[in-house]
Amino acid sequence: MTPDRRSILAGAAGVALSGLPWRGVRAQAGSIKIGVLNDQSGVYRDISGPTSVACVRQAVQDLGTLGFAVEVVTADHQNKPDVGSNIARQWIDRDGVDVIVDVPNSAVALAVNGVVREKNKVYLNSTAATADLTGPQCTPNTVHWTYDTWMLARSTGGAMVKAGGDSWFFITADYAFGHALERDTTNFVKAQNGRVIGGVRHPLGNTDFSSFLMQAQSSRSKVIGLANAGADTINAVKQLAEFGVTRRGTKVAVLLMFINDVHGLGLQAAQGLVCTETFYWDLNDRTRAFSAKVKPHLAGNMPAMSHAGCYAAVLHYLKAAQDMGVAQAKASGAEAVARMKAMPTDDDCFGQGSIRADGRKLHPSYLFEVKAPNESKGPWDYYKLLQTTPAEEAFRPLAEGACPLVRS
């Protein structure tokens, strides 16, 4: 038995043990099969991994009686595009998977995006950040739900420049996500008459940032932009603190940070950092209700925006499948996504919203500052809200994305 097959079987077994009404690994004609494809063991485990799976299961449970069965399987793509695309093909061709969800790592996401279009299934992206998924690589089969590099660059990057950070040095994860985030942030910096002095790129899963930090310091830039995520961000921020970078007046722009990263850093190290998220568990009554409901299934973790996106995207997809009929939803992923776009969205994580023609899900974004230890009232009370960007302004304008669906 191959490792990928073991992962799939283990995921299905985990679902069966949860007590929810799905069984087996072979989809039936009257059922929907959802594959949660993510990082179960690497640098993005905390921002995807088992918590995303739990949130997908919660979405199924919350809808109650659908009139059709739902099965969930999981697999670890190991942050490798070839592994991810191979799992996607096996799931669709052999195991009858109708929908693939989550997929952190933009290189893997772009590969899966192509497979799903070829097979006419559905891809609900929550955790891959590249805005190319709703730009040149957009397809009628993909919905990009939670956040993207354009939104992060506009919110966090734009705020740093307005605050006087007009010279930048980037420390960038050397793959599609990091490249896209650096590119989009650079565009916003230059548009506000700022300049990029230089940058370095590091491999995924890097542990020693000392040489990169020395180059950043020697550049004398006002801002060091971290275009990475997950464990890479945690390691970089910890070492920035050890180097005493911020004590010398240099600002750090953590362009993608999740509440789980703050938890890993601790408030003593993370205090004062500014980040952008589209969901926070303590944002309002609905987000608190969702988080309280799912928290018992998270083994000490809390939902970040990436996990909330998995929940909300699956919830909306299942509503669309119920509306159009499960047979039609299974027969054509493009038609299922079209139905999703035609229906307004509403869930406890993001509130009311919509999905554009390019597959971009629209909702507000929030600029947060991490609290100091003496400001926090308890576990996971980490953010104070600085700014809200409304849904119609938070993401790249439709006409500027170069999405073939829009041009046609």
Tab-separated table of C-alpha atoms in Angstrom:
chain	number	residue	atom	x	y	z
A	1	MET	CA	0.000	0.000	0.000
A	2	THR	CA	1.401	3.439	-0.918
A	3	PRO	CA	1.784	6.240	1.660
A	4	ASP	CA	-0.815	8.345	-0.197
A	5	ARG	CA	-3.325	5.510	-0.093
A	6	ARG	CA	-2.714	5.055	3.631
A	7	SER	CA	-3.333	8.763	4.154
A	8	ILE	CA	-6.633	8.589	2.288
A	9	LEU	CA	-7.824	5.511	4.183
A	10	ALA	CA	-6.750	6.994	7.500
A	11	GLY	CA	-8.658	10.186	6.752
A	12	ALA	CA	-11.813	8.289	5.894
A	13	ALA	CA	-11.470	6.160	9.024
A	14	GLY	CA	-11.095	9.282	11.143
A	15	VAL	CA	-14.354	10.631	9.753
A	16	ALA	CA	-16.194	7.377	10.399
A	17	LEU	CA	-15.053	7.384	14.032
A	18	SER	CA	-16.346	10.909	14.555
A	19	GLY	CA	-19.948	9.705	14.618
A	20	LEU	CA	-21.086	11.792	11.634
A	21	PRO	CA	-23.161	10.094	8.907
A	22	TRP	CA	-20.497	9.106	6.396
A	23	ARG	CA	-18.795	5.778	5.828
A	24	GLY	CA	-16.282	4.098	3.596
A	25	VAL	CA	-13.928	5.415	0.951
A	26	ARG	CA	-15.999	4.844	-2.184
A	27	ALA	CA	-18.450	7.584	-3.071
A	28	GLN	CA	-21.989	6.518	-3.906
A	29	ALA	CA	-24.141	7.942	-6.686
A	30	GLY	CA	-26.277	9.919	-4.255
A	31	SER	CA	-23.465	11.304	-2.111
A	32	ILE	CA	-20.888	14.068	-2.195
A	33	LYS	CA	-17.278	13.243	-1.417
A	34	ILE	CA	-14.991	15.976	-0.083
A	35	GLY	CA	-11.202	15.697	0.012
A	36	VAL	CA	-9.325	17.916	2.460
A	37	LEU	CA	-5.835	18.203	0.974
A	38	ASN	CA	-3.330	20.023	3.155
A	39	ASP	CA	-0.172	19.993	5.238
A	40	GLN	CA	-0.591	17.475	8.045
A	41	SER	CA	3.019	17.354	9.200
A	42	GLY	CA	5.070	20.317	7.939
A	43	VAL	CA	5.449	24.079	8.298
A	44	TYR	CA	1.762	24.802	7.604
A	45	ARG	CA	0.248	22.144	9.871
A	46	ASP	CA	-1.057	24.570	12.487
A	47	ILE	CA	-2.714	26.864	9.937
A	48	SER	CA	-4.264	23.975	7.996
A	49	GLY	CA	-3.866	20.322	9.016
A	50	PRO	CA	-6.306	18.593	11.379
A	51	THR	CA	-8.048	21.850	12.307
A	52	SER	CA	-9.156	22.382	8.701
A	53	VAL	CA	-10.519	18.827	8.651
A	54	ALA	CA	-12.469	19.452	11.859
A	55	CYS	CA	-13.952	22.641	10.408
A	56	VAL	CA	-15.050	20.835	7.238
A	57	ARG	CA	-16.749	18.177	9.363
A	58	GLN	CA	-18.416	20.942	11.364
A	59	ALA	CA	-19.871	22.443	8.184
A	60	VAL	CA	-21.412	19.108	7.243
A	61	GLN	CA	-22.819	18.652	10.729
A	62	ASP	CA	-24.251	22.173	10.877
A	63	LEU	CA	-26.335	21.687	7.743
A	64	GLY	CA	-28.063	18.688	9.250
A	65	THR	CA	-30.276	16.683	6.889
A	66	LEU	CA	-29.259	17.449	3.326
A	67	GLY	CA	-31.109	14.698	1.515
A	68	PHE	CA	-27.788	13.140	0.499
A	69	ALA	CA	-24.783	11.646	2.240
A	70	VAL	CA	-21.436	13.415	2.606
A	71	GLU	CA	-18.079	11.657	2.911
A	72	VAL	CA	-14.773	13.289	3.873
A	73	VAL	CA	-11.253	12.023	3.187
A	74	THR	CA	-7.922	13.658	3.976
A	75	ALA	CA	-4.335	13.517	2.730
A	76	ASP	CA	-1.006	15.254	3.304
A	77	HIS	CA	0.454	16.853	0.159
A	78	GLN	CA	3.843	17.285	1.891
A	79	ASN	CA	4.140	20.751	0.299
A	80	LYS	CA	5.115	19.097	-2.993
A	81	PRO	CA	3.202	20.017	-6.180
A	82	ASP	CA	3.712	16.584	-7.747
A	83	VAL	CA	2.423	14.815	-4.633
A	84	GLY	CA	-0.561	17.147	-4.410
A	85	SER	CA	-1.542	16.806	-8.069
A	86	ASN	CA	-1.129	13.009	-7.946
A	87	ILE	CA	-3.381	12.753	-4.896
A	88	ALA	CA	-5.955	14.977	-6.605
A	89	ARG	CA	-5.966	12.744	-9.707
A	90	GLN	CA	-6.240	9.551	-7.653
A	91	TRP	CA	-9.021	10.977	-5.542
A	92	ILE	CA	-11.043	12.017	-8.580
A	93	ASP	CA	-10.312	9.092	-10.900
A	94	ARG	CA	-10.288	6.229	-8.410
A	95	ASP	CA	-12.139	7.329	-5.282
A	96	GLY	CA	-14.905	9.539	-6.623
A	97	VAL	CA	-13.963	12.783	-4.871
A	98	ASP	CA	-16.133	15.680	-6.036
A	99	VAL	CA	-14.594	18.597	-4.125
A	100	ILE	CA	-11.044	19.380	-2.986
A	101	VAL	CA	-10.662	21.839	-0.099
A	102	ASP	CA	-7.944	23.858	1.666
A	103	VAL	CA	-4.538	23.223	-0.099
A	104	PRO	CA	-1.988	25.488	1.605
A	105	ASN	CA	1.140	26.177	-0.478
A	106	SER	CA	0.510	28.139	-3.658
A	107	ALA	CA	2.692	25.911	-5.833
A	108	VAL	CA	0.600	22.887	-4.841
A	109	ALA	CA	-2.597	24.910	-5.229
A	110	LEU	CA	-1.781	25.944	-8.799
A	111	ALA	CA	-1.083	22.309	-9.694
A	112	VAL	CA	-4.335	21.099	-8.115
A	113	ASN	CA	-6.195	23.978	-9.775
A	114	GLY	CA	-5.219	22.577	-13.186
A	115	VAL	CA	-6.193	19.001	-12.333
A	116	VAL	CA	-9.603	20.037	-11.004
A	117	ARG	CA	-10.378	22.034	-14.133
A	118	GLU	CA	-9.309	19.157	-16.379
A	119	LYS	CA	-11.553	16.749	-14.458
A	120	ASN	CA	-14.440	19.249	-14.113
A	121	LYS	CA	-14.656	18.969	-10.340
A	122	VAL	CA	-14.613	21.700	-7.649
A	123	TYR	CA	-11.675	23.295	-5.841
A	124	LEU	CA	-12.454	25.390	-2.756
A	125	ASN	CA	-9.215	27.156	-1.905
A	126	SER	CA	-8.863	28.577	1.562
A	127	THR	CA	-5.194	28.564	2.524
A	128	ALA	CA	-3.124	29.092	-0.630
A	129	ALA	CA	-2.518	32.821	-0.977
A	130	THR	CA	-1.508	33.513	-4.579
A	131	ALA	CA	-3.884	35.970	-6.218
A	132	ASP	CA	-3.113	34.299	-9.559
A	133	LEU	CA	-5.897	31.816	-8.746
A	134	THR	CA	-8.372	34.596	-9.515
A	135	GLY	CA	-6.057	36.200	-12.075
A	136	PRO	CA	-4.273	34.539	-15.004
A	137	GLN	CA	-4.867	31.044	-13.555
A	138	CYS	CA	-8.576	31.462	-12.777
A	139	THR	CA	-10.905	28.665	-13.837
A	140	PRO	CA	-14.686	28.091	-13.740
A	141	ASN	CA	-14.083	25.290	-11.214
A	142	THR	CA	-12.283	27.207	-8.447
A	143	VAL	CA	-13.445	29.483	-5.638
A	144	HIS	CA	-10.750	31.420	-3.730
A	145	TRP	CA	-12.349	32.039	-0.369
A	146	THR	CA	-10.341	33.495	2.479
A	147	TYR	CA	-7.471	35.861	1.599
A	148	ASP	CA	-4.866	36.404	-1.110
A	149	THR	CA	-1.572	38.145	-1.725
A	150	TRP	CA	-3.176	41.271	-3.224
A	151	MET	CA	-5.373	41.761	-0.174
A	152	LEU	CA	-2.488	41.201	2.249
A	153	ALA	CA	-0.241	43.581	0.327
A	154	ARG	CA	-2.906	46.282	0.225
A	155	SER	CA	-3.831	46.048	3.903
A	156	THR	CA	-0.622	45.316	5.806
A	157	GLY	CA	1.848	46.639	3.246
A	158	GLY	CA	-0.200	49.746	2.512
A	159	ALA	CA	-0.592	50.537	6.208
A	160	MET	CA	3.167	50.270	6.799
A	161	VAL	CA	3.960	52.683	3.970
A	162	LYS	CA	1.367	55.193	5.176
A	163	ALA	CA	2.981	55.041	8.610
A	164	GLY	CA	6.302	56.168	7.117
A	165	GLY	CA	7.823	52.852	6.073
A	166	ASP	CA	8.829	53.931	2.586
A	167	SER	CA	11.950	51.758	2.110
A	168	TRP	CA	11.707	47.955	2.149
A	169	PHE	CA	13.839	44.838	2.236
A	170	PHE	CA	12.064	41.506	1.669
A	171	ILE	CA	12.762	38.111	3.216
A	172	THR	CA	10.743	35.833	0.972
A	173	ALA	CA	9.790	32.152	0.856
A	174	ASP	CA	11.243	30.897	-2.413
A	175	TYR	CA	8.178	29.489	-4.158
A	176	ALA	CA	4.966	30.711	-5.806
A	177	PHE	CA	3.335	32.128	-2.650
A	178	GLY	CA	6.345	34.148	-1.504
A	179	HIS	CA	7.036	35.435	-4.999
A	180	ALA	CA	3.414	36.581	-5.425
A	181	LEU	CA	3.285	38.254	-2.005
A	182	GLU	CA	6.552	40.105	-2.599
A	183	ARG	CA	5.377	41.144	-6.081
A	184	ASP	CA	2.015	42.466	-4.908
A	185	THR	CA	3.484	44.282	-1.909
A	186	THR	CA	6.205	45.835	-4.067
A	187	ASN	CA	3.503	47.223	-6.364
A	188	PHE	CA	1.740	48.914	-3.426
A	189	VAL	CA	5.000	50.277	-1.987
A	190	LYS	CA	6.014	51.809	-5.309
A	191	ALA	CA	2.519	53.159	-5.956
A	192	GLN	CA	2.889	55.204	-2.754
A	193	ASN	CA	6.328	56.495	-3.773
A	194	GLY	CA	8.175	53.998	-1.623
A	195	ARG	CA	11.124	51.914	-2.795
A	196	VAL	CA	12.425	48.392	-2.446
A	197	ILE	CA	16.115	48.361	-1.562
A	198	GLY	CA	16.628	44.631	-1.883
A	199	GLY	CA	15.628	41.186	-0.734
A	200	VAL	CA	16.634	37.575	-0.183
A	201	ARG	CA	14.800	34.301	-0.687
A	202	HIS	CA	14.852	31.307	1.608
A	203	PRO	CA	13.791	27.670	1.202
A	204	LEU	CA	10.502	26.431	2.630
A	205	GLY	CA	10.955	25.107	6.161
A	206	ASN	CA	14.000	27.245	6.888
A	207	THR	CA	15.247	27.301	10.483
A	208	ASP	CA	18.239	29.663	10.448
A	209	PHE	CA	17.497	33.213	9.276
A	210	SER	CA	20.663	34.819	10.673
A	211	SER	CA	22.373	35.473	7.333
A	212	PHE	CA	19.162	36.885	5.854
A	213	LEU	CA	18.630	39.172	8.845
A	214	MET	CA	22.189	40.478	8.603
A	215	GLN	CA	21.588	41.402	4.960
A	216	ALA	CA	18.301	43.064	5.885
A	217	GLN	CA	19.949	45.105	8.635
A	218	SER	CA	22.834	46.174	6.432
A	219	SER	CA	20.349	47.482	3.833
A	220	ARG	CA	19.246	50.175	6.352
A	221	SER	CA	15.684	49.895	5.088
A	222	LYS	CA	12.909	51.224	7.299
A	223	VAL	CA	10.834	48.054	6.868
A	224	ILE	CA	11.741	44.379	6.710
A	225	GLY	CA	8.920	42.615	4.886
A	226	LEU	CA	8.400	38.940	5.717
A	227	ALA	CA	6.807	37.289	2.691
A	228	ASN	CA	6.492	33.853	4.248
A	229	ALA	CA	4.087	31.979	6.534
A	230	GLY	CA	3.612	29.364	9.213
A	231	ALA	CA	6.690	28.009	10.952
A	232	ASP	CA	8.927	30.085	8.662
A	233	THR	CA	7.315	33.273	9.946
A	234	ILE	CA	7.561	32.128	13.557
A	235	ASN	CA	11.266	31.343	13.202
A	236	ALA	CA	11.998	34.624	11.415
A	237	VAL	CA	10.183	36.754	14.007
A	238	LYS	CA	11.870	34.965	16.919
A	239	GLN	CA	15.294	35.564	15.404
A	240	LEU	CA	14.444	39.180	14.594
A	241	ALA	CA	13.760	39.656	18.306
A	242	GLU	CA	17.024	37.920	19.236
A	243	PHE	CA	18.910	40.239	16.881
A	244	GLY	CA	17.228	43.268	18.466
A	245	VAL	CA	16.172	44.568	15.053
A	246	THR	CA	13.105	46.468	16.206
A	247	ARG	CA	15.023	48.127	19.054
A	248	ARG	CA	17.060	49.897	16.388
A	249	GLY	CA	13.912	51.445	14.921
A	250	THR	CA	13.387	49.085	11.990
A	251	LYS	CA	9.765	48.065	11.442
A	252	VAL	CA	8.786	44.470	10.658
A	253	ALA	CA	5.923	43.856	8.242
A	254	VAL	CA	4.609	40.343	8.778
A	255	LEU	CA	2.661	40.168	5.548
A	256	LEU	CA	0.884	36.909	6.369
A	257	MET	CA	0.376	35.928	9.979
A	258	PHE	CA	-2.276	33.821	11.664
A	259	ILE	CA	-3.445	33.751	15.258
A	260	ASN	CA	-1.805	30.320	15.540
A	261	ASP	CA	1.543	31.944	14.721
A	262	VAL	CA	1.007	34.486	17.487
A	263	HIS	CA	0.244	31.635	19.864
A	264	GLY	CA	3.456	29.896	18.825
A	265	LEU	CA	5.486	33.066	19.327
A	266	GLY	CA	3.881	34.157	22.585
A	267	LEU	CA	2.751	37.718	23.239
A	268	GLN	CA	6.110	38.753	24.647
A	269	ALA	CA	7.743	38.192	21.236
A	270	ALA	CA	4.763	39.055	19.031
A	271	GLN	CA	3.429	42.190	20.765
A	272	GLY	CA	3.087	45.179	18.484
A	273	LEU	CA	3.203	43.197	15.252
A	274	VAL	CA	0.577	44.214	12.705
A	275	CYS	CA	-1.183	41.686	10.498
A	276	THR	CA	-4.275	41.250	8.349
A	277	GLU	CA	-6.878	38.521	8.762
A	278	THR	CA	-10.423	38.097	7.469
A	279	PHE	CA	-11.616	36.183	10.544
A	280	TYR	CA	-10.890	36.418	14.267
A	281	TRP	CA	-12.608	34.192	16.791
A	282	ASP	CA	-13.426	37.161	19.071
A	283	LEU	CA	-14.554	39.574	16.355
A	284	ASN	CA	-18.312	39.415	16.986
A	285	ASP	CA	-21.076	37.224	18.418
A	286	ARG	CA	-21.210	34.975	15.341
A	287	THR	CA	-17.464	34.319	15.232
A	288	ARG	CA	-17.471	33.582	18.955
A	289	ALA	CA	-20.375	31.147	18.552
A	290	PHE	CA	-18.635	29.297	15.722
A	291	SER	CA	-15.349	29.090	17.605
A	292	ALA	CA	-16.992	27.817	20.791
A	293	LYS	CA	-18.755	25.128	18.771
A	294	VAL	CA	-15.699	23.834	16.936
A	295	LYS	CA	-13.064	24.321	19.653
A	296	PRO	CA	-13.713	20.988	21.453
A	297	HIS	CA	-12.616	19.194	18.266
A	298	LEU	CA	-9.336	21.108	17.798
A	299	ALA	CA	-6.951	19.518	20.335
A	300	GLY	CA	-5.896	22.814	21.876
A	301	ASN	CA	-5.775	24.833	18.646
A	302	MET	CA	-8.069	27.710	17.682
A	303	PRO	CA	-9.527	28.414	14.235
A	304	ALA	CA	-7.641	30.933	12.119
A	305	MET	CA	-9.011	32.537	8.973
A	306	SER	CA	-7.688	29.601	6.926
A	307	HIS	CA	-9.730	27.112	8.958
A	308	ALA	CA	-12.783	29.369	8.933
A	309	GLY	CA	-12.518	29.539	5.144
A	310	CYS	CA	-12.656	25.746	4.889
A	311	TYR	CA	-15.805	25.733	7.003
A	312	ALA	CA	-17.565	28.526	5.160
A	313	ALA	CA	-16.632	27.379	1.643
A	314	VAL	CA	-17.844	23.822	2.250
A	315	LEU	CA	-21.033	25.114	3.891
A	316	HIS	CA	-21.824	27.242	0.848
A	317	TYR	CA	-20.921	24.493	-1.629
A	318	LEU	CA	-23.252	22.021	0.104
A	319	LYS	CA	-26.067	24.583	0.064
A	320	ALA	CA	-25.513	24.990	-3.679
A	321	ALA	CA	-25.444	21.220	-4.237
A	322	GLN	CA	-28.688	20.872	-2.324
A	323	ASP	CA	-30.244	23.705	-4.327
A	324	MET	CA	-29.284	22.330	-7.752
A	325	GLY	CA	-29.502	18.636	-6.945
A	326	VAL	CA	-26.654	16.344	-5.997
A	327	ALA	CA	-26.588	14.515	-9.344
A	328	GLN	CA	-26.062	17.743	-11.280
A	329	ALA	CA	-23.495	19.024	-8.774
A	330	LYS	CA	-21.486	15.801	-9.143
A	331	ALA	CA	-21.795	15.772	-12.934
A	332	SER	CA	-20.255	19.224	-13.459
A	333	GLY	CA	-18.007	21.069	-11.070
A	334	ALA	CA	-18.221	24.175	-13.224
A	335	GLU	CA	-22.009	24.202	-12.892
A	336	ALA	CA	-21.738	23.722	-9.137
A	337	VAL	CA	-19.362	26.692	-8.864
A	338	ALA	CA	-21.669	28.757	-11.081
A	339	ARG	CA	-24.511	28.007	-8.671
A	340	MET	CA	-22.291	29.047	-5.755
A	341	LYS	CA	-21.600	32.357	-7.489
A	342	ALA	CA	-25.315	32.921	-8.122
A	343	MET	CA	-26.214	32.452	-4.442
A	344	PRO	CA	-25.406	35.030	-1.740
A	345	THR	CA	-23.168	33.701	1.014
A	346	ASP	CA	-23.877	33.856	4.727
A	347	ASP	CA	-22.081	32.076	7.569
A	348	ASP	CA	-20.948	32.678	11.133
A	349	CYS	CA	-17.289	33.174	10.176
A	350	PHE	CA	-17.539	35.891	7.513
A	351	GLY	CA	-21.153	37.056	7.607
A	352	GLN	CA	-22.906	37.973	4.384
A	353	GLY	CA	-20.959	38.106	1.134
A	354	SER	CA	-20.750	37.036	-2.485
A	355	ILE	CA	-18.527	35.279	-5.018
A	356	ARG	CA	-17.414	37.190	-8.115
A	357	ALA	CA	-17.181	35.943	-11.684
A	358	ASP	CA	-13.435	35.291	-11.246
A	359	GLY	CA	-14.082	33.032	-8.243
A	360	ARG	CA	-13.002	35.599	-5.645
A	361	LYS	CA	-15.083	35.408	-2.457
A	362	LEU	CA	-15.718	38.926	-1.128
A	363	HIS	CA	-15.805	39.865	2.549
A	364	PRO	CA	-14.131	42.518	4.733
A	365	SER	CA	-10.502	42.349	5.828
A	366	TYR	CA	-9.234	43.466	9.222
A	367	LEU	CA	-5.931	45.047	10.199
A	368	PHE	CA	-4.962	43.910	13.692
A	369	GLU	CA	-2.196	44.722	16.145
A	370	VAL	CA	-0.980	42.023	18.506
A	371	LYS	CA	-1.655	42.920	22.130
A	372	ALA	CA	0.996	43.316	24.780
A	373	PRO	CA	0.902	40.629	27.497
A	374	ASN	CA	-0.685	43.025	30.004
A	375	GLU	CA	-3.493	43.843	27.525
A	376	SER	CA	-4.588	40.250	27.022
A	377	LYS	CA	-7.479	39.061	29.182
A	378	GLY	CA	-6.892	35.352	28.665
A	379	PRO	CA	-5.837	32.544	26.302
A	380	TRP	CA	-6.099	33.471	22.601
A	381	ASP	CA	-7.082	37.087	23.402
A	382	TYR	CA	-4.374	38.371	21.097
A	383	TYR	CA	-5.686	41.042	18.707
A	384	LYS	CA	-6.913	44.594	18.820
A	385	LEU	CA	-8.633	45.916	15.704
A	386	LEU	CA	-6.966	48.849	13.959
A	387	GLN	CA	-8.861	49.105	10.688
A	388	THR	CA	-11.636	47.444	8.691
A	389	THR	CA	-11.562	47.386	4.899
A	390	PRO	CA	-15.026	46.789	3.417
A	391	ALA	CA	-15.566	43.832	1.101
A	392	GLU	CA	-15.825	45.913	-2.052
A	393	GLU	CA	-12.386	47.448	-1.392
A	394	ALA	CA	-10.501	44.585	0.255
A	395	PHE	CA	-9.645	42.598	-2.878
A	396	ARG	CA	-8.213	43.382	-6.291
A	397	PRO	CA	-10.724	45.015	-8.664
A	398	LEU	CA	-12.271	42.514	-11.045
A	399	ALA	CA	-11.050	44.312	-14.149
A	400	GLU	CA	-7.406	44.272	-13.007
A	401	GLY	CA	-6.949	40.531	-12.476
A	402	ALA	CA	-6.537	39.353	-16.087
A	403	CYS	CA	-8.886	36.426	-15.402
A	404	PRO	CA	-9.864	34.786	-18.721
A	405	LEU	CA	-13.398	34.264	-17.449
A	406	VAL	CA	-13.822	38.006	-17.080
A	407	ARG	CA	-12.290	38.881	-20.452
A	408	SER	CA	-14.652	36.474	-22.175
